[in-house]
Structure formats: C-alpha cells, structure tokens
Amino acid sequence: MLEYSEKVIEEFMNPKNMGKIEDADGIGKVGNPVCGDVMWIYIKVKDNRIVDIKFQTFGCVAAIATSSKVTQLVMGKTVEEALRITNKAVAEALDGLPPIKMHCSLLAEEGIKAAIEDYMKKQKHKKNKKGGKK
Amino acid sequence: MKEIYLDYNATTPVDPRVVEAMIPYLKEHFHNPSSVYSGAKETKKAIEEAREKIASLIGASPKEIIFTGGGSEADNHAIKGVAFAFQEKGKHIITSSIEHHAVLHACQFLEKIGFEVTYLPVDKYGIVHPHSLRKAIRDDTILVTIMMANNEIGTIEPIKELAEVTHEKNVLFHTDAVQAVGKIPVNVKELGVDLLSLSAHKFYGPKGVGALYIRRGVKIHPLIHGGGQERGRRAGTENVAGIVGAGKAAEIAMEEMEEEERKIRPLRDRLERELVKRIPEVIVNGHPEKRLYNTLNICVKYIEGEGMLALLDFYGISASSGSACTSGSLEPSHVLLAIGLPHEIAHGSLRFSFGKYNTDEDVDKVIEVLPGIVERLRAMSPFWREKHEH
Ligand SMILES: Cc1ncc(COP(=O)(O)O)c(C=O)c1O
Ligand code: FES
C-alpha cells in the first residue's frame, strides 16, 4: 500500500463531519477527472459564516482523509476565508500526501468552492425574488 | 497481531523445505557452476536436477527448460526472442487484453519499434474465444501469446484450443502460465504450446527465479547476451540457490498439488458464499467454473478498494485490489475494464487469493470484519446514500 502519514490514516479511520445536511444552504458536487472519484459537500451558512458542514466521498483513503480535514478547516470560517482554502493547505494539515495522491486533495478544495458558489447563487436568487415582490 | 495473508497470487511464502534445500548452495556449495574444479561439479549437478524437476512438473524434457530471473523475464524472453528471430517472416503478434504487464508492456515496446500487435477482447468472464483468435491471425503473424490463468480474476483460458487454432496457421504459441504452474496440472505436450513461462515465487519457491519452456526445435533469440550458460540461451552466472529452490518447490507442488486444492477450494468457496450473502450488491468476477480454485475477486459497489484494503489491513488481513487508487496509475485494472466493468465498479474491487497455509479461521475473520468495513465506507459514499435513501 502507499505510504501515508500517520495523520492521513488517523483521519481516514476517524473521519469527522461525514454525512448529509438535509436543508443545506449550499451543495458542492465535484468529481476528479483523473481517477473518477467524487465528493459532495453540504454547508449551512449563518451571518456569512459556515456553521455546519458535511461531506460524502466516493474515493480513496486520501480523498476521505482530505474531505474530513477540509470540513474541519473551514468550519466556523467566513465565506471569504473558506474560499481561500487550498488543496496544499489541506494536504499540509495532514503532514502531506504521497505525490501521486496530491490530486486527491483537489477534490477537497473544489468541493468547498463549489458548495460556496452554490450558496451564493441561491442567495442571489432569493434576493432577486424578494426584489421582484416589492 | 497475526497476519492473515490472502494475497498468494501476489507471492507466496517460501516453503520451509525449500529454504532447507537452498541453504547448502548459499554456504558450502558456492562454486560457479561453469568452473572446472571439482567443487563446481556439485553446483552444476544441482542445477541439472532442478531442471529435471521443473521439466517434469510441466511434462517437458529438461533440455527444453531454461532458467530465468523470474516470470517477467521469461515472458519478455519468449515475446522479444520470437519477435527478433522471426521479423523477416512477419511483424504481427497477437495477445489478449487481460495479460500481465510483463506481456502487455513487452508487446507495447515491440509496437514502438515497428511490430504490430492485436489485443484480443475477452468475454464478461475473461475468456479469450478461439474463433476471435482465428479471425485475427494473418499471414504475417509470428506469435500468439495468451495467459493460462489470469492473476486478478483467476479465469483459466482454453489454451489447448487456442494453441490448436494457432498451429493451423503455423504460428508459434506462448502461454504465460505463471499463475497456473504449481496450482493446477500443466502439461506442455497436452496443451500443445511452444513456449511457456513460469515463476517459482508463485508456488512457494524463491523470488527472482523462473523458467521458460522452449519446445525443442523452436527458433528463438536470447534476451540476455554474455557467457554460454543455459546452452547459450540465457547468459549470466546461474542463481544456483534460487534454481535449487525452484526445483524443490516444483517437486513439492507435484506431490501435494491435489491435496492443496482439496484444502483450498472449500475455503475460497465458503468466503465467496458468505460475502455474497452478507454484503448487498457484490459482484463476483471471473468465470464461475473455469477459475483458479484459490482466487476470489469481487467488486463491492459504491465504494473504493483502497479504503477497504486499509481497513482490512487494520485487522491484519492482507488482500489486494484492482482499484485505480492502489495501482499508482490512476486507471482501474485493465482486466476489470476488459471484462466490461464500468470504472466506478472496477474501483470497488477486492482480490483474495488463498494458499496452503490458510485456515478456516482466516475465512471466519474476513467474514466477521468485511461487512462492517463495507457498511462504514458506504455510509460515506454519496452513491450508496443516493440509492438507498430515496
Ligand atoms: C500472470 C503473471 N505473469 C507474470 C508475472 C511476473 O512474474 P515475476 O513476478 O516472477 O516476474 C506475474 C506475477 O506477478 C503474473 O501473475
Ligand atoms: S485516487 Fe481518486 S481521489 Fe484519490
């Protein structure tokens, strides 16, 4: 098997924030074109802060570990802060990934970004609707 | 924690009797078999005895066996050796799409230097059909190379029929029998093959030793040039201890093969039955009957192999997977794709391959832990949830 850091294995064995948010404010569904793996991220946002976040991942050990890690890194952050998260930061928080597994951490970065984009789109939509009623 | 080893198709532990047989050739009988003094006679004799044992395991005559540095070298020797010897006659080679990389990459190399290769498709069980081979043979075909048993799914190919079809057109036939030799009876004369590769570490011998059977009269170029060892067909001072070990392993396999099958097959069958019963949406790969009795390859839908392997490893269980994520290539196993599985299902593959040191308790342990592992990973999987929550 590949050489993973202890933190990666630990994260994989005990993933946090796994699951689904039924009334999510934003959902990010991303796929990894390199290997075909898939990650879904759900967020709840309140006063511009991420107050809840969950993931579902079909992927390798690294994909699951980075999913779990990224949800912890952005929990409680503002939307702007969360958008600045990079796959490198996620990998570093896990003491690195084997080179051929770096692409797996891209899912984590893209998943968060897609969820926030979805959230923003929905916000705009809501505003427009409100505006329309006036 | 005691390891539960279920990856015998990757390699086998060396039988203690093989180790015993090898030791004198690492110690007092260290002499170079090509030397003239009396000490060298013993090493030379030991090599010839090993050659007889390998030959008799596959029904060949000793002169038709050359020792190599493993199965990969034997495959490369057969393919490149025939290609170079027959390139005047033609430059077309036929193989299958489920061969080991030792064959596939050798063929791809030949393509780069001007040969043409046809990769025959297989059916959903992994079988290469003689009629598709017949259609592929051309006037300029010089070699057909098709494996006897597949390392991933265990499917056993109809080698006798394939060799017959090949010989109708006067073309040479090679089989990579690395996964078959030592597990099931293999007889080169009955099969009618011209060349056959085998590898000692797949049947309780040492790693880095194999053999190539070359039927008497077959023209072939050497792969390794140098001294005159192996009657000029494979240069290099012989791996004496390794060769002795291979011979001993062959002798043991001859005597104990049937008994091993009687012991191993029920273990594999029980694991298959129980996993299919206990885990929903599992697919068993390979041919239902024409399959190595020690191999179980399954696909667990909606999850990915590497995660399962990591969790199995946590319980001390060693298995393998054809998932992209474990291969280093990011593509799922070419074998699973060739039998028609979509990428996402091939991702969830697990291979358990049994051997003579496995017990009922080993099977119990896998049955005990795997369903939980699958449940845990499926709980994380968007696909599983999507399918089962709506
Ligand atoms: C079908 C097949 N061919 C060839 C090989 C290569 O043999 P070796 O490891 O001895 O080079 C293997 C083993 O990995 C195999 O399973
Ligand atoms: S290999 Fe696909 S996400 Fe890691």
PDB file of N, CA, C and O in Angstrom, chain B residues 259-286:
ATOM      1  N   GLU B 259      -3.761 -32.310  -3.039  1.00  0.00           N
ATOM      2  CA  GLU B 259      -4.128 -32.156  -1.641  1.00  0.00           C
ATOM      3  C   GLU B 259      -4.387 -30.674  -1.335  1.00  0.00           C
ATOM      4  O   GLU B 259      -5.328 -30.317  -0.621  1.00  0.00           O
ATOM      5  N   GLU B 260      -3.559 -29.814  -1.911  1.00  0.00           N
ATOM      6  CA  GLU B 260      -3.738 -28.378  -1.700  1.00  0.00           C
ATOM      7  C   GLU B 260      -5.080 -27.921  -2.240  1.00  0.00           C
ATOM      8  O   GLU B 260      -5.786 -27.157  -1.601  1.00  0.00           O
ATOM      9  N   GLU B 261      -5.390 -28.395  -3.425  1.00  0.00           N
ATOM     10  CA  GLU B 261      -6.678 -27.990  -4.000  1.00  0.00           C
ATOM     11  C   GLU B 261      -7.829 -28.419  -3.104  1.00  0.00           C
ATOM     12  O   GLU B 261      -8.759 -27.650  -2.860  1.00  0.00           O
ATOM     13  N   ARG B 262      -7.740 -29.657  -2.592  1.00  0.00           N
ATOM     14  CA  ARG B 262      -8.811 -30.159  -1.729  1.00  0.00           C
ATOM     15  C   ARG B 262      -8.972 -29.300  -0.479  1.00  0.00           C
ATOM     16  O   ARG B 262     -10.048 -29.161   0.070  1.00  0.00           O
ATOM     17  N   LYS B 263      -7.868 -28.727  -0.031  1.00  0.00           N
ATOM     18  CA  LYS B 263      -7.913 -27.925   1.177  1.00  0.00           C
ATOM     19  C   LYS B 263      -8.354 -26.487   0.872  1.00  0.00           C
ATOM     20  O   LYS B 263      -9.148 -25.885   1.594  1.00  0.00           O
ATOM     21  N   ILE B 264      -7.821 -25.935  -0.229  1.00  0.00           N
ATOM     22  CA  ILE B 264      -8.002 -24.505  -0.501  1.00  0.00           C
ATOM     23  C   ILE B 264      -9.370 -24.183  -1.105  1.00  0.00           C
ATOM     24  O   ILE B 264     -10.004 -23.204  -0.737  1.00  0.00           O
ATOM     25  N   ARG B 265      -9.811 -25.018  -2.046  1.00  0.00           N
ATOM     26  CA  ARG B 265     -11.052 -24.692  -2.750  1.00  0.00           C
ATOM     27  C   ARG B 265     -12.237 -24.440  -1.794  1.00  0.00           C
ATOM     28  O   ARG B 265     -12.948 -23.443  -1.939  1.00  0.00           O
ATOM     29  N   PRO B 266     -12.446 -25.316  -0.778  1.00  0.00           N
ATOM     30  CA  PRO B 266     -13.579 -25.062   0.122  1.00  0.00           C
ATOM     31  C   PRO B 266     -13.448 -23.740   0.891  1.00  0.00           C
ATOM     32  O   PRO B 266     -14.452 -23.106   1.197  1.00  0.00           O
ATOM     33  N   LEU B 267     -12.223 -23.339   1.187  1.00  0.00           N
ATOM     34  CA  LEU B 267     -12.035 -22.073   1.904  1.00  0.00           C
ATOM     35  C   LEU B 267     -12.495 -20.915   1.028  1.00  0.00           C
ATOM     36  O   LEU B 267     -13.253 -20.045   1.443  1.00  0.00           O
ATOM     37  N   ARG B 268     -12.013 -20.943  -0.221  1.00  0.00           N
ATOM     38  CA  ARG B 268     -12.388 -19.893  -1.168  1.00  0.00           C
ATOM     39  C   ARG B 268     -13.902 -19.885  -1.398  1.00  0.00           C
ATOM     40  O   ARG B 268     -14.556 -18.841  -1.367  1.00  0.00           O
ATOM     41  N   ASP B 269     -14.460 -21.085  -1.601  1.00  0.00           N
ATOM     42  CA  ASP B 269     -15.899 -21.174  -1.875  1.00  0.00           C
ATOM     43  C   ASP B 269     -16.734 -20.649  -0.710  1.00  0.00           C
ATOM     44  O   ASP B 269     -17.734 -19.978  -0.903  1.00  0.00           O
ATOM     45  N   ARG B 270     -16.295 -20.960   0.489  1.00  0.00           N
ATOM     46  CA  ARG B 270     -17.060 -20.507   1.653  1.00  0.00           C
ATOM     47  C   ARG B 270     -16.984 -18.983   1.765  1.00  0.00           C
ATOM     48  O   ARG B 270     -17.991 -18.318   2.014  1.00  0.00           O
ATOM     49  N   LEU B 271     -15.799 -18.429   1.544  1.00  0.00           N
ATOM     50  CA  LEU B 271     -15.677 -16.971   1.622  1.00  0.00           C
ATOM     51  C   LEU B 271     -16.591 -16.313   0.587  1.00  0.00           C
ATOM     52  O   LEU B 271     -17.313 -15.363   0.878  1.00  0.00           O
ATOM     53  N   GLU B 272     -16.571 -16.862  -0.620  1.00  0.00           N
ATOM     54  CA  GLU B 272     -17.408 -16.310  -1.678  1.00  0.00           C
ATOM     55  C   GLU B 272     -18.887 -16.340  -1.290  1.00  0.00           C
ATOM     56  O   GLU B 272     -19.598 -15.340  -1.384  1.00  0.00           O
ATOM     57  N   ARG B 273     -19.328 -17.525  -0.857  1.00  0.00           N
ATOM     58  CA  ARG B 273     -20.722 -17.696  -0.477  1.00  0.00           C
ATOM     59  C   ARG B 273     -21.146 -16.718   0.613  1.00  0.00           C
ATOM     60  O   ARG B 273     -22.161 -16.040   0.511  1.00  0.00           O
ATOM     61  N   GLU B 274     -20.333 -16.645   1.646  1.00  0.00           N
ATOM     62  CA  GLU B 274     -20.706 -15.830   2.804  1.00  0.00           C
ATOM     63  C   GLU B 274     -20.684 -14.340   2.480  1.00  0.00           C
ATOM     64  O   GLU B 274     -21.535 -13.590   2.939  1.00  0.00           O
ATOM     65  N   LEU B 275     -19.699 -13.919   1.709  1.00  0.00           N
ATOM     66  CA  LEU B 275     -19.630 -12.484   1.399  1.00  0.00           C
ATOM     67  C   LEU B 275     -20.805 -12.071   0.541  1.00  0.00           C
ATOM     68  O   LEU B 275     -21.417 -11.022   0.754  1.00  0.00           O
ATOM     69  N   VAL B 276     -21.136 -12.901  -0.416  1.00  0.00           N
ATOM     70  CA  VAL B 276     -22.263 -12.580  -1.294  1.00  0.00           C
ATOM     71  C   VAL B 276     -23.563 -12.543  -0.486  1.00  0.00           C
ATOM     72  O   VAL B 276     -24.449 -11.746  -0.732  1.00  0.00           O
ATOM     73  N   LYS B 277     -23.633 -13.428   0.499  1.00  0.00           N
ATOM     74  CA  LYS B 277     -24.830 -13.489   1.335  1.00  0.00           C
ATOM     75  C   LYS B 277     -24.914 -12.286   2.279  1.00  0.00           C
ATOM     76  O   LYS B 277     -25.970 -11.726   2.502  1.00  0.00           O
ATOM     77  N   ARG B 278     -23.786 -11.902   2.835  1.00  0.00           N
ATOM     78  CA  ARG B 278     -23.805 -10.894   3.897  1.00  0.00           C
ATOM     79  C   ARG B 278     -23.674  -9.454   3.426  1.00  0.00           C
ATOM     80  O   ARG B 278     -23.962  -8.525   4.161  1.00  0.00           O
ATOM     81  N   ILE B 279     -23.142  -9.270   2.217  1.00  0.00           N
ATOM     82  CA  ILE B 279     -22.946  -7.896   1.747  1.00  0.00           C
ATOM     83  C   ILE B 279     -23.821  -7.672   0.529  1.00  0.00           C
ATOM     84  O   ILE B 279     -23.682  -8.371  -0.471  1.00  0.00           O
ATOM     85  N   PRO B 280     -24.742  -6.713   0.590  1.00  0.00           N
ATOM     86  CA  PRO B 280     -25.575  -6.460  -0.582  1.00  0.00           C
ATOM     87  C   PRO B 280     -24.757  -5.859  -1.724  1.00  0.00           C
ATOM     88  O   PRO B 280     -23.765  -5.168  -1.476  1.00  0.00           O
ATOM     89  N   GLU B 281     -25.207  -6.119  -2.938  1.00  0.00           N
ATOM     90  CA  GLU B 281     -24.615  -5.547  -4.142  1.00  0.00           C
ATOM     91  C   GLU B 281     -23.113  -5.805  -4.282  1.00  0.00           C
ATOM     92  O   GLU B 281     -22.310  -4.896  -4.336  1.00  0.00           O
ATOM     93  N   VAL B 282     -22.817  -7.087  -4.299  1.00  0.00           N
ATOM     94  CA  VAL B 282     -21.444  -7.522  -4.544  1.00  0.00           C
ATOM     95  C   VAL B 282     -21.439  -8.328  -5.836  1.00  0.00           C
ATOM     96  O   VAL B 282     -22.357  -9.109  -6.079  1.00  0.00           O
ATOM     97  N   ILE B 283     -20.442  -8.112  -6.663  1.00  0.00           N
ATOM     98  CA  ILE B 283     -20.327  -8.868  -7.908  1.00  0.00           C
ATOM     99  C   ILE B 283     -19.107  -9.771  -7.803  1.00  0.00           C
ATOM    100  O   ILE B 283     -18.056  -9.339  -7.339  1.00  0.00           O
ATOM    101  N   VAL B 284     -19.249 -11.032  -8.227  1.00  0.00           N
ATOM    102  CA  VAL B 284     -18.088 -11.927  -8.254  1.00  0.00           C
ATOM    103  C   VAL B 284     -17.520 -11.914  -9.670  1.00  0.00           C
ATOM    104  O   VAL B 284     -18.237 -12.137 -10.641  1.00  0.00           O
ATOM    105  N   ASN B 285     -16.251 -11.631  -9.799  1.00  0.00           N
ATOM    106  CA  ASN B 285     -15.611 -11.560 -11.112  1.00  0.00           C
ATOM    107  C   ASN B 285     -14.933 -12.869 -11.491  1.00  0.00           C
ATOM    108  O   ASN B 285     -14.554 -13.654 -10.629  1.00  0.00           O
ATOM    109  N   GLY B 286     -14.765 -13.064 -12.802  1.00  0.00           N
ATOM    110  CA  GLY B 286     -14.103 -14.276 -13.279  1.00  0.00           C
ATOM    111  C   GLY B 286     -15.137 -15.309 -13.682  1.00  0.00           C
ATOM    112  O   GLY B 286     -16.342 -15.129 -13.477  1.00  0.00           O
TER     113      GLY B 286
END
